[in-house]
Amino acid sequence: MSTQFAEETLEETLSFAPVCRSEELEPGWGEALLLEGAQLALFRTDADTFYATSHHCPTSSAKVMARGILGDTVVEGQAVATVACPLHKEVYRLDTGACLNADSPALPVHKMMEVEGQLWMEQIK
Ligand code: FES
């Protein structure tokens, strides 16, 4: 299967859109992205796992999550990647968006996948 066919297949059947090359994201850091009018935060963990969330903190709506502090913790015996909001330090799971240290709304998350160095994100509906 050619790369072009694979990309077209991904875009059409899974509703994923290309966002950037994986090497454009620094390990252990986040970047802000404006995609179709939506402000997003992309993260690359030190373990080279990629996540996409809203750039808006769900607690205050401040557009700060791309500057959040990456970390990890253990939930029910399983290691999970987290991001702490840079303002008030509420901690969110990067896989589900659930807030782990406060009774706060979840951080919206979007599925990501990497294919041959290209990052794809589930399209925002
Ligand atoms: S602004 Fe994000 S936790 Fe307060």
Tab-separated table of C-alpha atoms and ligand atoms in Angstrom:
chain	number	residue	atom	x	y	z
A	1	MET	CA	0.000	0.000	0.000
A	2	SER	CA	1.460	3.397	-0.962
A	3	THR	CA	1.814	6.179	1.600
A	4	GLN	CA	-0.574	8.359	-0.438
A	5	PHE	CA	-3.223	5.628	-0.497
A	6	ALA	CA	-2.734	5.034	3.241
A	7	GLU	CA	-3.196	8.753	3.991
A	8	GLU	CA	-6.318	9.001	1.790
A	9	THR	CA	-7.738	5.899	3.419
A	10	LEU	CA	-7.112	7.288	6.891
A	11	GLU	CA	-8.679	10.625	6.033
A	12	GLU	CA	-11.774	9.147	4.410
A	13	THR	CA	-12.550	6.189	6.618
A	14	LEU	CA	-11.434	7.273	10.059
A	15	SER	CA	-12.047	11.021	9.850
A	16	PHE	CA	-8.524	11.874	10.919
A	17	ALA	CA	-6.774	14.984	9.594
A	18	PRO	CA	-3.016	15.558	9.280
A	19	VAL	CA	-1.707	18.074	11.829
A	20	CYS	CA	2.105	18.065	11.706
A	21	ARG	CA	5.222	15.905	11.551
A	22	SER	CA	6.077	14.170	14.802
A	23	GLU	CA	9.605	15.645	14.815
A	24	GLU	CA	8.065	19.129	15.017
A	25	LEU	CA	7.008	18.404	18.605
A	26	GLU	CA	9.653	18.506	21.318
A	27	PRO	CA	9.660	15.612	23.835
A	28	GLY	CA	8.212	16.592	27.216
A	29	TRP	CA	6.567	19.719	25.858
A	30	GLY	CA	3.352	21.050	24.308
A	31	GLU	CA	2.571	23.285	21.353
A	32	ALA	CA	-0.531	25.310	20.532
A	33	LEU	CA	-2.301	24.665	17.240
A	34	LEU	CA	-5.111	26.532	15.504
A	35	LEU	CA	-7.052	24.039	13.382
A	36	GLU	CA	-10.288	24.974	11.620
A	37	GLY	CA	-10.858	27.731	14.190
A	38	ALA	CA	-10.277	25.479	17.201
A	39	GLN	CA	-7.423	26.195	19.619
A	40	LEU	CA	-5.723	22.910	20.473
A	41	ALA	CA	-2.741	21.739	22.474
A	42	LEU	CA	-0.494	18.994	21.107
A	43	PHE	CA	1.819	17.094	23.435
A	44	ARG	CA	4.725	14.729	22.969
A	45	THR	CA	5.713	12.874	26.119
A	46	ASP	CA	9.271	11.826	26.923
A	47	ALA	CA	8.124	8.299	25.971
A	48	ASP	CA	7.188	9.601	22.460
A	49	THR	CA	3.450	9.282	22.911
A	50	PHE	CA	1.347	11.983	21.292
A	51	TYR	CA	-1.819	13.590	22.642
A	52	ALA	CA	-4.162	16.362	21.551
A	53	THR	CA	-6.448	18.329	23.847
A	54	SER	CA	-8.327	21.573	23.873
A	55	HIS	CA	-6.039	24.559	24.533
A	56	HIS	CA	-8.737	25.929	26.898
A	57	CYS	CA	-8.463	24.981	30.546
A	58	PRO	CA	-11.893	23.538	31.413
A	59	THR	CA	-11.830	25.240	34.805
A	60	SER	CA	-11.374	28.832	33.675
A	61	SER	CA	-11.454	28.720	29.833
A	62	ALA	CA	-7.993	30.347	29.834
A	63	LYS	CA	-6.106	29.411	26.662
A	64	VAL	CA	-3.091	27.934	28.441
A	65	MET	CA	-3.045	24.138	28.213
A	66	ALA	CA	-0.241	23.939	25.601
A	67	ARG	CA	2.007	25.437	28.310
A	68	GLY	CA	0.899	22.805	30.814
A	69	ILE	CA	3.348	20.664	32.747
A	70	LEU	CA	3.594	17.089	31.496
A	71	GLY	CA	3.878	14.253	33.982
A	72	ASP	CA	2.521	10.852	34.803
A	73	THR	CA	0.826	9.052	37.638
A	74	VAL	CA	-0.693	5.683	38.453
A	75	VAL	CA	-4.484	5.247	38.311
A	76	GLU	CA	-5.935	1.883	39.333
A	77	GLY	CA	-2.523	0.257	38.870
A	78	GLN	CA	-1.968	1.696	35.403
A	79	ALA	CA	0.518	4.428	34.435
A	80	VAL	CA	-1.183	7.377	32.740
A	81	ALA	CA	0.270	10.510	31.160
A	82	THR	CA	-0.971	13.790	32.617
A	83	VAL	CA	-0.856	17.524	32.052
A	84	ALA	CA	-1.133	20.101	34.837
A	85	CYS	CA	-2.704	23.421	33.960
A	86	PRO	CA	0.020	26.084	34.291
A	87	LEU	CA	-2.239	28.482	36.216
A	88	HIS	CA	-3.854	26.596	39.097
A	89	LYS	CA	-2.221	23.184	38.590
A	90	GLU	CA	-5.290	21.054	38.135
A	91	VAL	CA	-4.085	17.736	36.722
A	92	TYR	CA	-5.788	16.075	33.741
A	93	ARG	CA	-5.301	12.634	32.211
A	94	LEU	CA	-4.106	13.019	28.646
A	95	ASP	CA	-5.890	9.868	27.464
A	96	THR	CA	-9.381	10.601	28.827
A	97	GLY	CA	-9.202	14.257	29.936
A	98	ALA	CA	-10.487	13.390	33.427
A	99	CYS	CA	-9.373	15.764	36.166
A	100	LEU	CA	-7.465	13.847	38.870
A	101	ASN	CA	-7.130	16.345	41.705
A	102	ALA	CA	-10.331	18.396	41.717
A	103	ASP	CA	-14.005	18.166	40.968
A	104	SER	CA	-13.547	19.907	37.616
A	105	PRO	CA	-14.960	19.255	34.166
A	106	ALA	CA	-12.881	17.016	31.897
A	107	LEU	CA	-10.377	18.437	29.444
A	108	PRO	CA	-11.611	17.659	25.904
A	109	VAL	CA	-9.194	15.218	24.233
A	110	HIS	CA	-8.831	14.124	20.604
A	111	LYS	CA	-7.444	10.810	19.371
A	112	MET	CA	-4.040	10.956	17.707
A	113	MET	CA	-2.083	8.514	15.606
A	114	GLU	CA	1.343	8.563	14.004
A	115	VAL	CA	1.868	7.035	10.563
A	116	GLU	CA	5.368	7.176	9.103
A	117	GLY	CA	6.249	10.293	11.084
A	118	GLN	CA	2.999	12.121	10.232
A	119	LEU	CA	0.655	12.947	13.106
A	120	TRP	CA	-3.063	12.614	12.476
A	121	MET	CA	-5.787	13.909	14.766
A	122	GLU	CA	-9.413	12.888	14.964
A	123	GLN	CA	-11.390	15.628	13.263
A	124	ILE	CA	-13.352	17.983	15.482
A	125	LYS	CA	-17.084	17.632	14.958
B	1	FES	S1	-6.866	28.027	34.867
B	1	FES	FE1	-6.562	25.905	34.646
B	1	FES	S2	-6.760	25.091	36.629
B	1	FES	FE2	-7.203	27.212	36.853
